[in-house]
Amino acid sequence: MGRAFVYVILGGGVAAGYAALEFVKKGVSHGELCIISEEPVAPYERPALSKGFLLPEAPARLPSFHTCVGANEEKLTPKWYKEHGIELVLGTRVKSADVRRKTLLTATGETISYKILIVATGARALKLEEFGVNVSDAENVCYLRDLADANRLVDVMQSCTGGNAVVIGGGYVGMECAASLVINKINVTMVFPEAHCMARLFTPKIAKYYEDYYTAKGVNFIKGTVLSSFDFDSNGKVTAVNLRDGRKLLVDMVVVGIGIRPNTSLFEGQLTMEKGGIKVNGKLQSSNSSVCAIGDVAAFPVKVSGEIRRLEHVDSARKSAKHAVSAIMDPGKTEEFDYLPFFYSRVFTLSWQFYGDNLGEVIYYGDFSGGTFGAYWVNQGHLVGSFLEGGTKDEYQAIAKATRLRPAVEDLAELEIQGLGFAVAI
Ligand code: FAD
Ligand code: NDP
């Protein structure tokens, strides 16, 4: 049993949705494109799962956040795919790939062949078991990667109102879920190994602002330690978290956000890997010219810094998808991908954006006591990174533009005096 398509997108997440829209814009013919996804729903804006989806009142639910509403583009419902002759094969895991034969084998036993494959398999959440902690499928321990996880988190949250949650991990999932738990009237303790939250991006001074804000909302921080084990009741529910420093925290629920691993296993030994992902060139093409990779799974050259990087953020998923399809459908007119790294988050009423690289000396500006503030990173005499909390649309655009241009900065004291005005004036 088998089907053949000109283009196959493997994975049905953010990158797949944006790739589909670009295929249609570039005039793909009916019957040429197929998307295969393990998830049972059409591509959606994954960032909604840790934000609007978790709100206690008027929460976001599908179909409201199918791609590509996050970039103010069309909402691609299952009907849209049908109308454009795109085959959506949902709820179907691909269990092996043969890039020499150009075939994929699904868990249902179907062979799907392609002329060009776009790998958009994203990533999976790291599990505590991988760090030697036994969870044994406890029903009140939640991860957050897909819709099924989000539905489960909502159910557990609703059964714990007024209770205690421990959030393990001080990264994006930890910070966003902690805020959502507080909004749902749950007492939160965050536990992470680093000295401060968001350690890979935030400086201690920036982190302190958010930690103080969370503390004022009632969040308790336990830093510099990790959990060592759980206590369970007779139903297999976790009742306490035991930390390596000897403390025991009584809990009603646990949320775990300890990082991800890109889903590359189908292609190990077949495609060149780098930075834990599939290595691609400036056209998002892998070491096999019939296979592209986009989104979280792709390690691509970032022109502004001259480095190969794998980014785990929605903007790079959207833009790498669009660029890959453009390179496939319009090769003559498509330049090398020129991407400026962009990360953001929204928690409570706070909202920040970051562009570029967090390398070199840090210059702060603005009001760290509750207003608009930010930071510049200056490396080897050039502005390479910019962070801004509480900016306007125009101000965010200004820091993005300034960072892309990498202007020379001769006088750090002068940059500090100019603050946000430096970027706005460029
Ligand atoms: P994904 O969106 O993960 O999609 C991968 C798809 O491939 C999934 O549908 C998966 O089921 C499917 N798949 C994998 N393997 C197979 C297989 N073998 N067979 C069939 N299908 C398969 N980024 C931001 O910049 N801002 C945010 O605010 C933000 N919030 C986030 C909130 C949450 C809760 C999460 C989990 C992530 C968030 N991100 C955010 C990150 C962002 O969502 C990802 O960078 C983005 O989804 C990556 O897109 P992708 O298409 O590469 O992977
Ligand atoms: P992150 O990589 O952001 O953070 C993981 C955190 O967990 C780090 O602080 C990490 O520390 C810590 N950690 C690692 N191992 C342990 C352990 N054994 N015990 C306790 N803490 C540990 O991953 P997340 O899980 O938060 O997010 C998953 C993915 O979702 C990421 O790709 C992220 O980009 C994406 N996402 C993005 C959002 C956004 O952009 N706004 C929002 C939500 C998710 P260390 O640094 O030392 O490893």
XYZ file of C-alpha atoms and ligand atoms in Angstrom:
527
model
C 0.000 0.000 0.000
C 1.398 3.433 -0.825
C 0.940 6.940 -2.105
C 3.280 9.302 -3.927
C 3.552 13.080 -3.684
C 5.871 15.669 -5.130
C 6.318 17.369 -1.754
C 5.920 15.825 1.676
C 6.151 17.741 4.943
C 6.984 15.370 7.794
C 5.541 16.866 11.003
C 2.423 18.961 11.483
C 3.468 21.767 13.816
C 4.200 25.448 13.421
C 6.767 25.115 10.632
C 4.502 22.744 8.659
C 1.602 25.215 8.748
C 3.707 28.132 7.539
C 5.305 25.941 4.865
C 1.845 24.943 3.593
C 0.753 28.557 3.326
C 3.888 29.431 1.384
C 3.379 26.446 -0.959
C -0.096 27.751 -1.757
C 1.182 31.302 -2.266
C 3.785 29.927 -4.694
C 1.121 28.026 -6.642
C 1.452 24.376 -5.607
C -0.969 22.205 -7.591
C -3.760 20.130 -6.065
C -2.535 16.682 -5.033
C 1.156 17.599 -4.998
C 1.602 18.284 -1.276
C 1.082 16.028 1.721
C 1.583 16.738 5.440
C 2.016 13.801 7.802
C 1.608 14.468 11.514
C 1.484 12.392 14.626
C -0.849 14.962 16.169
C -4.580 14.502 15.512
C -5.181 18.160 14.605
C -4.095 20.478 11.796
C -1.013 22.661 12.476
C -1.497 25.219 15.238
C 0.397 28.011 16.966
C 2.162 26.019 19.699
C 2.993 29.139 21.819
C -0.707 29.447 22.691
C -0.460 26.278 24.796
C 1.440 27.971 27.626
C -0.462 31.260 27.404
C -4.073 31.738 26.231
C -4.839 28.010 26.463
C -4.187 27.990 30.214
C -6.325 31.012 31.122
C -9.109 30.288 33.639
C -11.554 32.506 31.739
C -12.227 32.501 27.986
C -9.250 30.230 27.257
C -8.014 29.892 23.670
C -9.213 26.692 22.009
C -8.881 25.312 18.497
C -9.788 26.226 15.848
C -8.955 29.772 17.007
C -5.174 29.302 16.981
C -4.455 27.206 13.916
C -1.484 28.525 11.956
C -0.965 31.095 10.611
C -2.888 33.485 12.896
C 0.238 34.125 14.970
C 1.750 36.094 12.106
C -1.548 37.808 11.227
C -1.974 35.550 8.214
C -4.822 33.274 7.180
C -6.160 30.693 9.645
C -5.538 27.310 8.043
C -8.368 25.036 9.172
C -8.706 21.438 7.914
C -11.171 22.863 5.335
C -8.450 25.195 3.988
C -6.117 22.234 3.347
C -8.926 20.387 1.581
C -9.814 23.383 -0.566
C -6.203 23.730 -1.648
C -5.789 20.055 -2.464
C -3.297 19.419 0.352
C -3.438 15.940 1.854
C -3.417 16.117 5.665
C -2.483 12.747 7.114
C -3.155 13.286 10.823
C -2.724 11.056 13.863
C -0.063 9.163 11.962
C 3.512 8.623 13.113
C 6.238 8.044 10.584
C 8.339 5.224 11.967
C 11.137 5.074 9.413
C 12.571 7.077 6.536
C 14.747 6.010 3.629
C 16.290 9.073 2.015
C 18.005 7.028 -0.715
C 14.686 5.514 -1.847
C 12.777 8.720 -0.946
C 10.180 6.916 1.097
C 8.572 7.190 4.522
C 6.941 4.291 6.326
C 4.065 5.130 8.659
C 3.095 3.285 11.831
C -0.085 2.256 9.992
C 2.047 0.423 7.442
C 1.692 2.844 4.540
C 4.672 3.801 2.374
C 4.586 7.425 1.269
C 7.086 8.495 -1.356
C 8.245 11.990 -2.221
C 10.394 13.911 -4.648
C 11.200 16.531 -2.005
C 10.890 16.003 1.718
C 10.645 18.803 4.281
C 11.479 17.579 7.750
C 9.536 19.579 10.355
C 9.478 17.099 13.213
C 10.206 19.674 15.922
C 11.256 18.368 19.286
C 10.113 16.334 22.262
C 10.131 17.364 25.905
C 12.930 15.893 28.002
C 11.563 13.561 30.658
C 12.626 13.331 34.303
C 13.388 9.639 33.782
C 16.246 10.747 31.533
C 17.746 12.367 34.646
C 17.229 9.222 36.715
C 14.011 10.313 38.511
C 11.212 7.767 38.564
C 7.797 9.308 37.777
C 5.968 6.124 36.746
C 3.299 8.010 34.761
C 1.914 9.841 37.796
C -1.276 11.560 36.680
C -0.462 14.856 38.449
C 2.988 15.315 36.833
C 2.596 17.408 33.677
C 4.809 18.197 30.705
C 3.900 20.687 27.994
C 4.708 20.149 24.348
C 1.494 19.372 22.505
C -2.256 19.742 22.690
C -2.719 16.480 24.590
C -0.247 17.682 27.248
C -2.055 21.044 27.446
C -5.477 19.417 27.895
C -4.053 17.255 30.647
C -2.423 20.241 32.344
C -5.746 22.107 32.311
C -7.548 19.102 33.865
C -4.936 18.705 36.595
C -4.896 22.461 37.268
C -8.665 22.558 37.617
C -8.556 19.770 40.166
C -5.946 21.641 42.246
C -7.391 25.137 42.731
C -6.020 26.592 45.954
C -3.436 23.800 46.138
C 0.340 23.638 45.741
C 2.328 23.148 42.559
C 6.037 22.661 42.064
C 7.407 23.816 38.718
C 10.650 22.116 37.787
C 12.887 24.115 35.439
C 13.479 27.845 35.194
C 13.330 28.179 31.406
C 10.496 29.216 29.094
C 8.000 26.498 30.022
C 8.748 26.922 33.733
C 8.304 30.692 33.710
C 5.186 30.752 31.514
C 3.478 27.865 33.307
C 4.273 29.307 36.734
C 2.514 32.527 35.718
C -0.486 30.572 34.409
C -0.702 28.501 37.589
C -0.751 31.674 39.705
C -3.523 33.093 37.508
C -5.395 29.832 38.181
C -5.044 30.416 41.955
C -2.473 27.732 42.605
C 0.490 28.290 44.963
C 3.732 27.880 43.049
C 7.261 26.938 44.015
C 9.816 26.974 41.195
C 12.857 24.708 41.478
C 15.830 24.926 39.137
C 19.549 24.228 39.215
C 20.845 27.636 38.138
C 21.432 30.763 40.205
C 18.585 32.564 38.431
C 15.741 31.999 35.975
C 16.210 31.946 32.169
C 19.925 31.467 32.761
C 20.865 31.016 29.130
C 19.471 34.393 28.086
C 18.911 36.648 31.086
C 21.691 38.338 33.027
C 21.355 38.218 36.847
C 20.027 41.809 36.794
C 17.312 41.080 34.209
C 16.388 37.807 35.935
C 16.045 39.623 39.270
C 13.392 41.909 37.814
C 11.213 38.939 36.776
C 11.903 36.936 39.930
C 10.948 39.933 42.100
C 7.766 40.351 40.063
C 6.912 36.643 40.469
C 7.742 36.779 44.187
C 5.307 39.673 44.579
C 2.698 37.401 42.939
C 3.390 34.780 45.605
C 5.826 32.510 43.729
C 8.521 30.896 45.851
C 11.946 30.247 44.243
C 14.280 27.415 45.220
C 17.462 27.767 43.197
C 20.684 25.848 42.820
C 19.192 22.428 43.427
C 17.292 19.712 41.591
C 14.760 17.140 42.663
C 15.998 13.739 43.681
C 12.756 11.757 44.048
C 8.982 11.867 44.469
C 6.720 10.435 47.170
C 3.572 8.724 45.857
C 0.216 7.871 47.415
C -1.464 4.495 46.951
C -3.084 5.700 43.693
C 0.287 6.543 42.178
C -0.185 10.307 42.570
C 2.796 12.387 43.570
C 2.351 13.819 47.074
C 5.777 15.337 47.686
C 8.906 16.414 45.845
C 12.207 15.605 47.536
C 15.061 17.904 46.643
C 18.728 17.020 46.522
C 19.404 19.610 49.240
C 17.220 17.567 51.606
C 14.019 19.613 51.501
C 10.598 18.000 51.004
C 7.816 19.985 49.292
C 4.236 18.770 49.643
C 2.435 19.045 46.296
C -0.898 18.618 44.553
C 0.698 18.816 41.124
C 4.052 19.152 39.335
C 4.881 20.837 36.033
C 8.150 19.885 34.359
C 9.951 22.056 31.773
C 13.537 20.882 31.605
C 14.296 21.347 27.926
C 13.781 19.483 24.681
C 15.513 17.184 22.209
C 14.983 17.642 18.470
C 13.233 14.744 16.745
C 16.104 13.658 14.478
C 16.150 9.911 15.091
C 14.537 8.959 11.744
C 17.503 10.507 9.953
C 20.483 9.577 12.151
C 23.112 7.976 9.918
C 21.347 9.272 6.776
C 21.771 13.053 7.034
C 24.575 15.185 8.463
C 23.779 16.421 11.985
C 25.056 19.442 13.889
C 24.116 21.143 17.166
C 21.746 18.255 17.860
C 19.748 18.954 14.694
C 19.780 18.310 10.955
C 22.480 20.467 9.362
C 21.164 22.572 6.481
C 22.528 25.279 4.206
C 21.191 28.772 3.510
C 18.387 27.241 1.408
C 17.448 24.946 4.329
C 18.702 21.955 2.329
C 20.242 19.040 4.208
C 23.238 16.934 3.141
C 20.768 15.141 0.831
C 19.553 17.623 -1.776
C 16.026 16.140 -1.784
C 15.580 16.745 1.944
C 15.111 20.106 3.694
C 14.754 20.719 7.412
C 12.927 23.612 9.080
C 11.943 24.747 12.558
C 13.314 23.356 15.832
C 14.950 20.385 14.116
C 17.119 22.420 11.704
C 20.653 23.665 12.404
C 21.150 26.480 9.918
C 23.771 29.157 9.187
C 22.931 32.436 10.931
C 24.493 34.994 8.613
C 24.702 37.890 11.091
C 26.938 35.901 13.447
C 28.484 33.463 10.967
C 27.511 30.504 13.133
C 25.469 27.352 12.621
C 22.641 27.460 15.164
C 19.555 25.499 16.039
C 16.837 27.776 17.412
C 13.831 26.556 19.376
C 11.495 29.463 18.758
C 8.392 30.130 16.768
C 9.680 33.007 14.649
C 12.537 30.931 13.259
C 10.105 28.048 12.633
C 7.824 30.354 10.621
C 10.576 32.072 8.672
C 12.694 28.986 7.971
C 9.538 27.275 6.658
C 8.725 30.146 4.347
C 12.303 30.371 3.113
C 12.656 26.641 2.452
C 9.476 26.577 0.354
C 10.521 29.666 -1.525
C 13.891 28.043 -2.299
C 12.089 24.919 -3.564
C 9.422 26.660 -5.644
C 11.368 29.727 -6.765
C 15.058 28.778 -6.608
C 16.271 31.512 -8.944
C 14.775 34.269 -6.834
C 15.635 32.948 -3.383
C 18.749 34.243 -1.645
C 20.472 32.623 1.324
C 18.381 32.631 4.517
C 19.374 35.718 6.511
C 17.796 35.357 9.920
C 18.131 37.559 12.984
C 17.474 35.428 16.103
C 14.346 36.628 17.885
C 12.954 35.390 21.210
C 10.061 36.727 23.257
C 7.769 35.892 26.106
C 4.606 37.223 27.704
C 3.743 36.522 31.336
C 1.179 38.264 33.551
C 1.116 41.802 32.124
C 4.813 41.677 31.244
C 6.191 41.291 27.752
C 9.779 41.216 26.483
C 11.603 40.753 23.205
C 15.225 39.869 22.471
C 17.086 40.080 19.160
C 20.539 38.847 18.157
C 23.175 37.293 20.411
C 23.752 37.704 24.148
C 27.538 37.975 23.855
C 30.015 40.470 25.256
C 29.472 43.395 27.607
C 25.973 44.294 28.795
C 24.756 47.887 28.967
C 21.463 48.484 30.794
C 19.003 51.311 30.364
C 15.554 52.380 31.522
C 13.466 51.881 34.616
C 14.088 48.572 36.394
C 11.599 49.494 39.102
C 8.553 48.623 37.037
C 8.686 50.598 33.814
C 10.238 50.066 30.406
C 13.814 48.805 30.571
C 16.308 47.001 28.441
C 19.852 45.991 27.694
C 22.339 45.977 24.841
C 25.082 43.417 24.330
C 28.249 44.854 22.781
C 30.829 42.413 21.436
C 34.128 43.408 19.836
C 32.970 46.994 19.466
C 29.599 46.219 17.848
C 26.047 46.014 19.082
C 25.104 42.317 18.749
C 22.074 41.864 21.003
C 19.128 43.855 22.364
C 16.544 43.153 25.040
C 13.499 45.263 25.859
C 10.724 44.823 28.418
C 7.491 46.761 28.052
C 8.280 48.382 24.691
C 5.888 49.631 22.050
C 5.666 48.045 18.611
C 7.836 50.816 17.169
C 10.423 50.438 19.921
C 10.673 46.689 19.355
C 11.093 47.301 15.644
C 13.816 49.834 16.432
C 15.864 47.421 18.565
C 15.445 44.704 15.914
C 16.680 47.020 13.176
C 19.598 48.319 15.240
C 20.675 44.782 16.150
C 20.533 43.613 12.561
C 22.743 46.515 11.472
C 25.356 45.736 14.162
C 26.488 49.364 14.510
C 29.921 50.159 15.963
C 29.775 51.224 19.599
C 32.865 53.142 20.661
C 31.698 54.591 23.943
C 29.773 52.294 26.265
C 29.059 55.097 28.737
C 27.479 57.129 25.931
C 25.364 54.101 24.880
C 24.134 53.823 28.452
C 23.147 57.505 28.502
C 21.321 57.218 25.163
C 19.560 54.019 26.208
C 16.585 53.091 24.052
C 17.106 56.366 22.151
C 20.236 54.841 20.564
C 18.162 52.204 18.732
C 15.268 54.535 17.990
C 17.625 57.005 16.292
C 19.034 54.391 13.872
P 6.603 21.590 16.336
O 5.706 22.752 16.350
O 6.960 20.925 17.613
O 5.946 20.488 15.362
C 6.533 19.233 15.152
C 5.457 18.311 14.639
O 6.044 17.124 14.120
C 4.468 17.865 15.705
O 3.175 17.958 15.191
C 4.852 16.395 15.939
O 3.776 15.612 16.379
C 5.282 16.003 14.547
N 6.156 14.829 14.478
C 7.348 14.644 15.097
N 7.853 13.436 14.778
C 6.961 12.834 13.944
C 6.898 11.574 13.283
N 7.881 10.674 13.413
N 5.822 11.311 12.526
C 4.816 12.216 12.374
N 4.826 13.428 12.980
C 5.871 13.726 13.751
N 8.449 29.957 20.830
C 8.469 31.308 20.822
O 9.258 31.906 20.094
N 7.599 32.025 21.586
C 6.734 31.428 22.426
O 5.995 32.110 23.125
C 6.716 30.013 22.486
N 5.867 29.368 23.310
C 5.892 28.010 23.371
C 5.044 27.359 24.256
C 5.072 25.986 24.374
C 4.157 25.294 25.348
C 5.964 25.220 23.583
C 6.007 23.720 23.717
C 6.800 25.855 22.682
C 6.775 27.248 22.576
N 7.607 27.934 21.691
C 7.608 29.295 21.655
C 8.491 27.196 20.789
C 7.803 27.000 19.427
O 6.494 26.550 19.628
C 8.600 26.014 18.606
O 9.860 26.600 18.336
C 7.873 25.659 17.319
O 6.667 25.006 17.593
C 8.745 24.798 16.426
O 8.000 24.445 15.297
P 8.282 23.063 14.542
O 7.282 22.971 13.463
O 9.728 22.944 14.245
O 7.981 21.942 15.632
P 14.432 25.547 28.364
O 15.610 25.009 27.661
O 13.956 26.932 28.125
O 14.658 25.474 29.944
C 14.896 24.289 30.631
C 15.235 24.636 32.062
O 15.242 23.476 32.873
C 16.592 25.260 32.205
O 16.518 26.220 33.213
C 17.433 24.052 32.593
O 18.643 24.341 33.200
C 16.496 23.390 33.540
N 16.812 22.001 33.810
C 17.462 21.123 33.019
N 17.536 19.925 33.638
C 16.914 20.039 34.834
C 16.649 19.156 35.917
N 17.051 17.878 35.904
N 15.969 19.622 36.982
C 15.555 20.918 37.024
N 15.782 21.797 36.025
C 16.451 21.367 34.950
O 13.282 24.474 28.073
P 11.743 24.463 28.463
O 11.457 23.074 28.852
O 11.444 25.563 29.409
O 11.027 24.796 27.089
C 10.912 23.771 26.082
C 10.938 24.360 24.706
O 9.808 25.174 24.508
C 12.146 25.212 24.411
O 12.540 24.923 23.105
C 11.630 26.621 24.456
O 12.326 27.450 23.542
C 10.204 26.431 24.030
N 9.347 27.451 24.622
C 9.553 28.739 24.253
C 8.791 29.717 24.774
C 9.056 31.117 24.343
O 9.874 31.301 23.456
N 8.389 32.115 24.905
C 7.708 29.448 25.729
C 7.595 28.059 26.084
C 8.404 27.109 25.526
P 20.024 24.357 32.304
O 19.987 25.638 31.581
O 21.081 24.279 33.366
O 20.002 23.157 31.417
